[in-house]
Amino acid sequence: MSASRGSPAELVEAARAGDRRSLARLLSSVERGGPEAREVASLLFDAAGSGYTVGLTGAPGAGKSTLVSALTGLLRSGGDEPRVAVLAVDPSSPFSGGAILGDRVRMGEHALDPGVYIRSMATRGHLGGLALAVPEAVRVLDALGFPWILLETVGVGQVEVDVAGAADTTVVVVNPGWGDAVQANKAGLMEIADIFVINKADRGGVRQTRHDLKAMLSLAASDDDGGWSPPIVATEAETGKGVDELVEALDAHRRHLEEGGRLEARRAAQRRREFHAVVVERLRARAIAKYGEQATAELADAVAAREVDPYVAADRLLGPD
Ligand SMILES: Nc1nc2c(ncn2[C@@H]2O[C@H](COP(=O)(O)OP(=O)(O)OP(=O)(O)O)[C@@H](O)[C@H]2O)c(=O)[nH]1
Ligand SMILES: [Mg+2]
């Protein structure tokens, strides 16, 4: 039996030794969920915690993948050439596994670098799953020794905001022009941004966008971020211009979090959310298994058609308390 067909424990061992197919298999089982994913999670839970995760989110086409590629290049050129894992999450895509075509092209320059691992994840038609699978995938990469994990998500809905919780530092990518900052605000990205990037700065209009972002930031309620105000960095991801400033901003935010235990508190809050999400997901799965998948789908249809209200339907599904 080849290593890539082994048990979770064998896969972990092989992945630790650098076998990429085993790493891919581990991530696939995490994506599928279920008993095997639970075993993977338990095997790696203790080993995680030394990697640092940077989430990049923003509207489709903002230049996230190009930026991730430029960032990967800069991080790799650091003193000890640290390994970089890239996880591209597309909540709208049913495809996963190998990097999606566009990203494969954009990340092409790193495709042959043995210190870079690129992987995409999708929903497999099951939105809630992603909010659980992504933090777990990040943990797998962290536990297997990637000091940098770059997490790209398309920022258009609640799922993306949830997924962003898996990152230590969240970078919101916008483009010059009034509309983008407003969209980012509407999509709830203002609250999750630790750093703003105005990418495609070569197109002009950066000053206006910077002004808009500042105005919206000043309106946003300041939370418990310990006095951090998100810096705004202008980049041209295609040429790499400004990406060094982004790295500086990332370092500054990381230092800010590491001071006074903020990083650990953030991660603890994320683990707490994960626990509750796992409980909800498991109870839901258990209830559906008992009631029947087809019957549940029909019940959901009845709610959609206003034949039953959601509470009565939930009572039917779950049975009496
Ligand atoms: N002019 C200009 N174009 C850029 C820049 N950065 C990226 N692009 C282009 O913008 C397009 C989208 O870039 P991507 O990196 O795929 O954007 P993305 O945000 O990852 O897109 P999705 O993953 O589809 O949401 C590509 O054609 C890039 O070449 C930039 O700094 N300036
Ligand atoms: Mg992309």
Short mmCIF file of C-alpha atoms and ligand atoms in Angstrom, two decimals:
data_model
loop_
_atom_site.label_atom_id
_atom_site.label_comp_id
_atom_site.label_asym_id
_atom_site.label_seq_id
_atom_site.Cartn_x
_atom_site.Cartn_y
_atom_site.Cartn_z
CA MET A 1 0.00 0.00 0.00
CA SER A 2 1.42 3.38 -0.92
CA ALA A 3 1.72 6.05 1.75
CA SER A 4 -0.98 8.12 0.08
CA ARG A 5 -3.53 5.32 0.67
CA GLY A 6 -2.79 4.87 4.35
CA SER A 7 -4.66 5.61 7.54
CA PRO A 8 -4.77 9.18 8.83
CA ALA A 9 -1.83 8.43 11.12
CA GLU A 10 0.22 7.08 8.20
CA LEU A 11 -0.75 10.05 6.07
CA VAL A 12 0.35 12.47 8.80
CA GLU A 13 3.67 10.70 9.11
CA ALA A 14 4.25 10.75 5.36
CA ALA A 15 3.14 14.40 5.08
CA ARG A 16 5.56 15.31 7.89
CA ALA A 17 8.31 13.72 5.84
CA GLY A 18 7.35 16.00 2.94
CA ASP A 19 5.05 13.79 0.87
CA ARG A 20 2.67 16.16 -0.89
CA ARG A 21 0.19 13.52 -1.97
CA SER A 22 -0.32 12.58 1.65
CA LEU A 23 -0.81 16.23 2.55
CA ALA A 24 -3.36 16.52 -0.26
CA ARG A 25 -5.17 13.43 1.03
CA LEU A 26 -5.31 14.89 4.55
CA LEU A 27 -6.78 18.13 3.24
CA SER A 28 -9.33 16.24 1.15
CA SER A 29 -10.53 14.30 4.16
CA VAL A 30 -10.80 17.54 6.15
CA GLU A 31 -12.85 18.99 3.30
CA ARG A 32 -15.18 15.98 3.25
CA GLY A 33 -15.68 16.03 7.01
CA GLY A 34 -16.79 12.90 8.86
CA PRO A 35 -14.95 10.41 11.05
CA GLU A 36 -11.68 10.47 9.12
CA ALA A 37 -11.54 14.27 9.34
CA ARG A 38 -12.07 14.02 13.08
CA GLU A 39 -9.15 11.64 13.38
CA VAL A 40 -6.93 13.98 11.36
CA ALA A 41 -7.97 16.87 13.60
CA SER A 42 -7.10 14.96 16.77
CA LEU A 43 -3.77 13.80 15.41
CA LEU A 44 -2.64 17.32 14.54
CA PHE A 45 -4.33 19.50 17.15
CA ASP A 46 -1.40 19.61 19.58
CA ALA A 47 1.22 20.26 16.92
CA ALA A 48 -0.43 23.42 15.57
CA GLY A 49 0.18 26.96 16.74
CA SER A 50 3.53 28.06 15.42
CA GLY A 51 2.40 29.00 11.90
CA TYR A 52 0.97 32.41 11.06
CA THR A 53 -2.12 32.76 8.87
CA VAL A 54 -2.81 35.74 6.67
CA GLY A 55 -6.28 35.94 5.13
CA LEU A 56 -6.80 37.96 1.95
CA THR A 57 -10.33 38.76 0.96
CA GLY A 58 -12.07 41.17 -1.39
CA ALA A 59 -14.33 41.35 -4.40
CA PRO A 60 -13.87 38.99 -7.37
CA GLY A 61 -11.02 40.16 -9.57
CA ALA A 62 -9.56 42.62 -7.04
CA GLY A 63 -6.18 40.98 -7.57
CA LYS A 64 -6.03 38.72 -4.51
CA SER A 65 -4.31 35.81 -6.28
CA THR A 66 -1.79 38.10 -7.96
CA LEU A 67 -1.10 39.67 -4.60
CA VAL A 68 -0.78 36.26 -2.93
CA SER A 69 1.74 35.30 -5.58
CA ALA A 70 3.79 38.48 -5.08
CA LEU A 71 3.58 38.09 -1.32
CA THR A 72 4.69 34.46 -1.58
CA GLY A 73 7.74 35.59 -3.55
CA LEU A 74 8.68 38.15 -0.90
CA LEU A 75 8.11 35.83 2.04
CA ARG A 76 10.13 33.08 0.35
CA SER A 77 13.05 35.43 -0.16
CA GLY A 78 13.24 35.99 3.60
CA GLY A 79 16.39 34.86 5.42
CA ASP A 80 15.66 31.17 5.91
CA GLU A 81 13.36 30.90 2.86
CA PRO A 82 10.35 29.93 4.97
CA ARG A 83 7.84 27.57 3.41
CA VAL A 84 4.53 29.07 2.32
CA ALA A 85 1.17 27.32 1.99
CA VAL A 86 -1.55 28.95 -0.09
CA LEU A 87 -5.16 27.95 0.43
CA ALA A 88 -7.60 29.42 -2.09
CA VAL A 89 -11.19 29.16 -0.92
CA ASP A 90 -13.98 29.72 -3.37
CA PRO A 91 -17.38 29.39 -1.72
CA SER A 92 -19.15 29.54 -5.07
CA SER A 93 -17.12 26.88 -6.80
CA PRO A 94 -17.85 23.16 -6.76
CA PHE A 95 -14.26 22.46 -7.77
CA SER A 96 -11.42 21.81 -5.41
CA GLY A 97 -8.22 19.84 -5.15
CA GLY A 98 -5.66 21.17 -7.58
CA ALA A 99 -5.49 24.92 -7.87
CA ILE A 100 -8.19 26.31 -10.12
CA LEU A 101 -6.96 27.20 -13.56
CA GLY A 102 -6.67 30.96 -13.19
CA ASP A 103 -4.83 30.68 -9.91
CA ARG A 104 -2.53 28.02 -11.31
CA VAL A 105 -1.53 30.47 -14.02
CA ARG A 106 -1.13 33.36 -11.60
CA MET A 107 0.81 31.25 -9.11
CA GLY A 108 2.77 29.68 -11.97
CA GLU A 109 6.09 31.13 -10.92
CA HIS A 110 5.82 29.25 -7.61
CA ALA A 111 4.43 25.99 -8.98
CA LEU A 112 7.86 24.37 -9.15
CA ASP A 113 9.10 25.74 -5.83
CA PRO A 114 9.19 22.82 -3.36
CA GLY A 115 8.79 25.33 -0.52
CA VAL A 116 5.37 26.46 -1.75
CA TYR A 117 2.21 24.39 -1.46
CA ILE A 118 -0.90 25.58 -3.30
CA ARG A 119 -4.34 24.14 -2.83
CA SER A 120 -7.92 25.22 -3.45
CA MET A 121 -10.96 24.32 -1.42
CA ALA A 122 -14.61 24.51 -2.37
CA THR A 123 -17.93 23.90 -0.75
CA ARG A 124 -18.96 20.59 -2.31
CA GLY A 125 -22.47 22.04 -2.23
CA HIS A 126 -22.46 22.42 1.52
CA LEU A 127 -21.89 25.97 2.71
CA GLY A 128 -21.77 25.40 6.45
CA GLY A 129 -19.02 22.87 5.92
CA LEU A 130 -16.57 25.44 4.70
CA ALA A 131 -16.65 27.46 7.90
CA LEU A 132 -15.48 24.30 9.69
CA ALA A 133 -13.23 22.84 7.02
CA VAL A 134 -11.16 25.98 6.44
CA PRO A 135 -9.89 26.47 10.01
CA GLU A 136 -9.17 22.77 10.15
CA ALA A 137 -7.23 22.88 6.87
CA VAL A 138 -5.26 25.83 8.19
CA ARG A 139 -4.49 23.83 11.32
CA VAL A 140 -3.27 20.88 9.23
CA LEU A 141 -0.89 23.14 7.29
CA ASP A 142 0.27 24.82 10.49
CA ALA A 143 0.85 21.51 12.28
CA LEU A 144 2.80 20.21 9.31
CA GLY A 145 5.27 23.03 9.71
CA PHE A 146 4.30 25.81 7.29
CA PRO A 147 5.33 29.05 9.03
CA TRP A 148 3.19 31.07 6.61
CA ILE A 149 -0.30 30.18 5.48
CA LEU A 150 -1.97 32.50 3.00
CA LEU A 151 -5.73 32.13 2.81
CA GLU A 152 -7.50 33.64 -0.19
CA THR A 153 -11.29 33.96 -0.11
CA VAL A 154 -13.67 35.83 -2.36
CA GLY A 155 -15.31 38.32 -0.05
CA VAL A 156 -18.95 38.53 -0.97
CA GLY A 157 -20.94 37.02 1.86
CA GLN A 158 -21.23 35.83 5.43
CA VAL A 159 -19.37 32.60 4.77
CA GLU A 160 -16.31 34.57 3.73
CA VAL A 161 -16.52 36.66 6.86
CA ASP A 162 -16.71 33.43 8.89
CA VAL A 163 -13.80 31.96 6.99
CA ALA A 164 -11.77 35.09 7.71
CA GLY A 165 -11.94 34.16 11.38
CA ALA A 166 -9.42 31.43 10.64
CA ALA A 167 -6.76 34.04 9.85
CA ASP A 168 -4.52 35.82 12.34
CA THR A 169 -4.31 38.92 10.17
CA THR A 170 -7.03 39.74 7.66
CA VAL A 171 -6.17 41.82 4.61
CA VAL A 172 -9.09 43.35 2.71
CA VAL A 173 -8.23 44.04 -0.92
CA VAL A 174 -10.06 46.79 -2.79
CA ASN A 175 -9.41 48.62 -6.05
CA PRO A 176 -9.26 52.35 -6.70
CA GLY A 177 -12.67 53.89 -7.33
CA TRP A 178 -15.50 54.94 -5.09
CA GLY A 179 -17.64 51.80 -5.51
CA ASP A 180 -15.15 49.36 -4.11
CA ALA A 181 -14.78 50.83 -0.66
CA VAL A 182 -18.56 51.09 -0.38
CA GLN A 183 -19.00 47.47 -1.44
CA ALA A 184 -16.40 46.33 1.05
CA ASN A 185 -18.28 48.21 3.73
CA LYS A 186 -21.62 46.65 2.75
CA ALA A 187 -20.13 43.18 2.70
CA GLY A 188 -19.12 43.57 6.33
CA LEU A 189 -15.43 43.60 5.46
CA MET A 190 -14.76 46.84 7.36
CA GLU A 191 -15.07 45.07 10.70
CA ILE A 192 -12.77 42.21 9.82
CA ALA A 193 -10.00 44.23 8.14
CA ASP A 194 -6.69 44.47 9.97
CA ILE A 195 -5.01 45.91 6.89
CA PHE A 196 -6.44 47.45 3.73
CA VAL A 197 -4.78 47.06 0.37
CA ILE A 198 -5.71 49.30 -2.53
CA ASN A 199 -4.49 47.09 -5.38
CA LYS A 200 -4.22 48.15 -9.03
CA ALA A 201 -2.80 51.43 -7.79
CA ASP A 202 -1.41 51.90 -11.32
CA ARG A 203 -4.95 52.84 -12.36
CA GLY A 204 -5.01 56.01 -10.30
CA GLY A 205 -7.72 57.16 -7.93
CA VAL A 206 -5.82 55.82 -4.93
CA ARG A 207 -6.12 59.07 -2.98
CA GLN A 208 -9.89 59.12 -3.27
CA THR A 209 -10.20 55.48 -2.23
CA ARG A 210 -7.84 56.00 0.70
CA HIS A 211 -10.00 58.95 1.75
CA ASP A 212 -13.19 56.85 1.47
CA LEU A 213 -11.73 54.02 3.49
CA LYS A 214 -10.56 56.40 6.21
CA ALA A 215 -14.01 58.00 6.35
CA MET A 216 -15.70 54.63 6.70
CA LEU A 217 -13.19 53.48 9.27
CA SER A 218 -13.83 56.53 11.41
CA LEU A 219 -17.55 55.72 11.36
CA ALA A 220 -17.06 52.07 12.20
CA ALA A 221 -17.35 51.34 15.89
CA SER A 222 -13.90 50.75 17.29
CA ASP A 223 -13.71 47.32 18.87
CA ASP A 224 -11.38 45.69 21.33
CA ASP A 225 -8.40 45.57 19.01
CA GLY A 226 -6.16 47.24 21.53
CA GLY A 227 -5.67 50.48 19.67
CA TRP A 228 -4.83 49.05 16.24
CA SER A 229 -6.04 51.19 13.38
CA PRO A 230 -5.89 49.38 10.04
CA PRO A 231 -3.19 50.81 7.78
CA ILE A 232 -3.98 51.36 4.11
CA VAL A 233 -1.34 50.12 1.67
CA ALA A 234 -1.37 50.82 -2.06
CA THR A 235 -0.01 48.02 -4.28
CA GLU A 236 0.49 47.04 -7.88
CA ALA A 237 0.41 43.29 -7.46
CA GLU A 238 1.33 42.65 -11.08
CA THR A 239 4.67 44.43 -10.77
CA GLY A 240 5.13 43.82 -7.05
CA LYS A 241 5.21 47.53 -6.27
CA GLY A 242 4.13 48.25 -2.70
CA VAL A 243 4.10 44.59 -1.68
CA ASP A 244 7.11 45.19 0.59
CA GLU A 245 4.99 47.76 2.43
CA LEU A 246 2.30 45.13 2.82
CA VAL A 247 4.87 42.79 4.39
CA GLU A 248 5.87 45.60 6.78
CA ALA A 249 2.22 46.15 7.71
CA LEU A 250 1.79 42.40 8.29
CA ASP A 251 4.85 42.33 10.53
CA ALA A 252 3.58 45.34 12.47
CA HIS A 253 0.15 43.79 12.97
CA ARG A 254 1.69 40.49 14.01
CA ARG A 255 3.86 42.27 16.59
CA HIS A 256 0.80 44.16 17.81
CA LEU A 257 -1.10 40.88 18.31
CA GLU A 258 1.81 39.15 19.97
CA GLU A 259 2.12 41.94 22.51
CA GLY A 260 0.01 41.44 25.60
CA GLY A 261 -1.30 38.05 24.48
CA ARG A 262 -3.69 39.40 21.84
CA LEU A 263 -2.77 36.73 19.32
CA GLU A 264 -3.50 33.93 21.75
CA ALA A 265 -6.78 35.58 22.76
CA ARG A 266 -7.81 35.86 19.12
CA ARG A 267 -7.00 32.23 18.47
CA ALA A 268 -8.79 31.15 21.63
CA ALA A 269 -11.92 33.02 20.49
CA GLN A 270 -11.67 31.26 17.13
CA ARG A 271 -11.37 27.83 18.77
CA ARG A 272 -14.40 28.67 20.90
CA ARG A 273 -16.40 29.55 17.76
CA GLU A 274 -15.24 26.35 16.12
CA PHE A 275 -16.39 24.28 19.07
CA HIS A 276 -19.86 25.77 18.89
CA ALA A 277 -19.96 25.37 15.13
CA VAL A 278 -18.96 21.71 15.41
CA VAL A 279 -21.71 21.10 17.96
CA VAL A 280 -24.34 22.77 15.75
CA GLU A 281 -23.14 20.91 12.68
CA ARG A 282 -23.11 17.53 14.39
CA LEU A 283 -26.53 17.95 15.96
CA ARG A 284 -27.89 19.04 12.60
CA ALA A 285 -26.32 16.03 10.86
CA ARG A 286 -27.61 13.69 13.54
CA ALA A 287 -31.14 15.08 13.32
CA ILE A 288 -31.17 14.89 9.53
CA ALA A 289 -29.87 11.32 9.56
CA LYS A 290 -32.70 10.36 11.90
CA TYR A 291 -35.45 12.21 10.04
CA GLY A 292 -34.15 11.25 6.61
CA GLU A 293 -32.38 13.36 4.03
CA GLN A 294 -35.26 13.29 1.56
CA ALA A 295 -37.81 14.11 4.26
CA THR A 296 -35.63 17.01 5.45
CA ALA A 297 -35.38 18.39 1.93
CA GLU A 298 -39.17 18.19 1.61
CA LEU A 299 -39.60 19.93 4.95
CA ALA A 300 -37.25 22.71 3.79
CA ASP A 301 -39.30 23.00 0.59
CA ALA A 302 -42.47 23.30 2.64
CA VAL A 303 -40.91 26.14 4.66
CA ALA A 304 -39.78 27.84 1.47
CA ALA A 305 -43.33 27.55 0.10
CA ARG A 306 -44.75 29.10 3.32
CA GLU A 307 -46.65 25.92 4.10
CA VAL A 308 -44.91 25.50 7.44
CA ASP A 309 -43.11 28.09 9.56
CA PRO A 310 -39.43 27.48 10.34
CA TYR A 311 -40.01 26.85 14.05
CA VAL A 312 -42.67 24.21 13.53
CA ALA A 313 -40.49 22.62 10.87
CA ALA A 314 -37.53 22.55 13.24
CA ASP A 315 -39.72 20.94 15.92
CA ARG A 316 -40.69 18.27 13.43
CA LEU A 317 -37.11 17.65 12.48
CA LEU A 318 -35.68 17.62 15.98
CA GLY A 319 -38.54 16.05 17.87
CA PRO A 320 -39.62 17.31 21.30
CA ASP A 321 -37.00 18.93 23.56
N1 LIG B 1 -3.72 46.89 -13.66
C1 LIG B 1 -3.53 45.99 -12.73
N2 LIG B 1 -4.09 44.77 -12.87
C2 LIG B 1 -3.89 43.87 -11.90
C3 LIG B 1 -3.11 44.15 -10.75
N3 LIG B 1 -3.12 43.06 -9.96
C4 LIG B 1 -3.87 42.13 -10.58
N4 LIG B 1 -4.34 42.60 -11.76
C5 LIG B 1 -5.17 41.89 -12.75
O1 LIG B 1 -6.49 41.75 -12.25
C6 LIG B 1 -7.05 40.53 -12.71
C7 LIG B 1 -7.60 39.74 -11.55
O2 LIG B 1 -6.51 39.33 -10.75
P1 LIG B 1 -6.62 38.10 -9.74
O3 LIG B 1 -5.34 38.06 -8.99
O4 LIG B 1 -7.06 36.87 -10.42
O5 LIG B 1 -7.79 38.59 -8.83
P2 LIG B 1 -8.55 37.78 -7.69
O6 LIG B 1 -8.99 38.79 -6.71
O7 LIG B 1 -7.72 36.65 -7.20
O8 LIG B 1 -9.77 37.19 -8.49
P3 LIG B 1 -10.80 36.05 -8.02
O9 LIG B 1 -10.01 34.97 -7.34
O10 LIG B 1 -11.43 35.61 -9.28
O11 LIG B 1 -11.77 36.72 -7.10
C8 LIG B 1 -5.97 39.82 -13.48
O12 LIG B 1 -6.17 40.06 -14.85
C9 LIG B 1 -4.71 40.46 -12.98
O13 LIG B 1 -3.67 40.40 -13.92
C10 LIG B 1 -2.52 45.45 -10.64
O14 LIG B 1 -1.84 45.80 -9.67
N5 LIG B 1 -2.77 46.31 -11.65
MG MG B 2 -8.15 34.57 -7.05
#
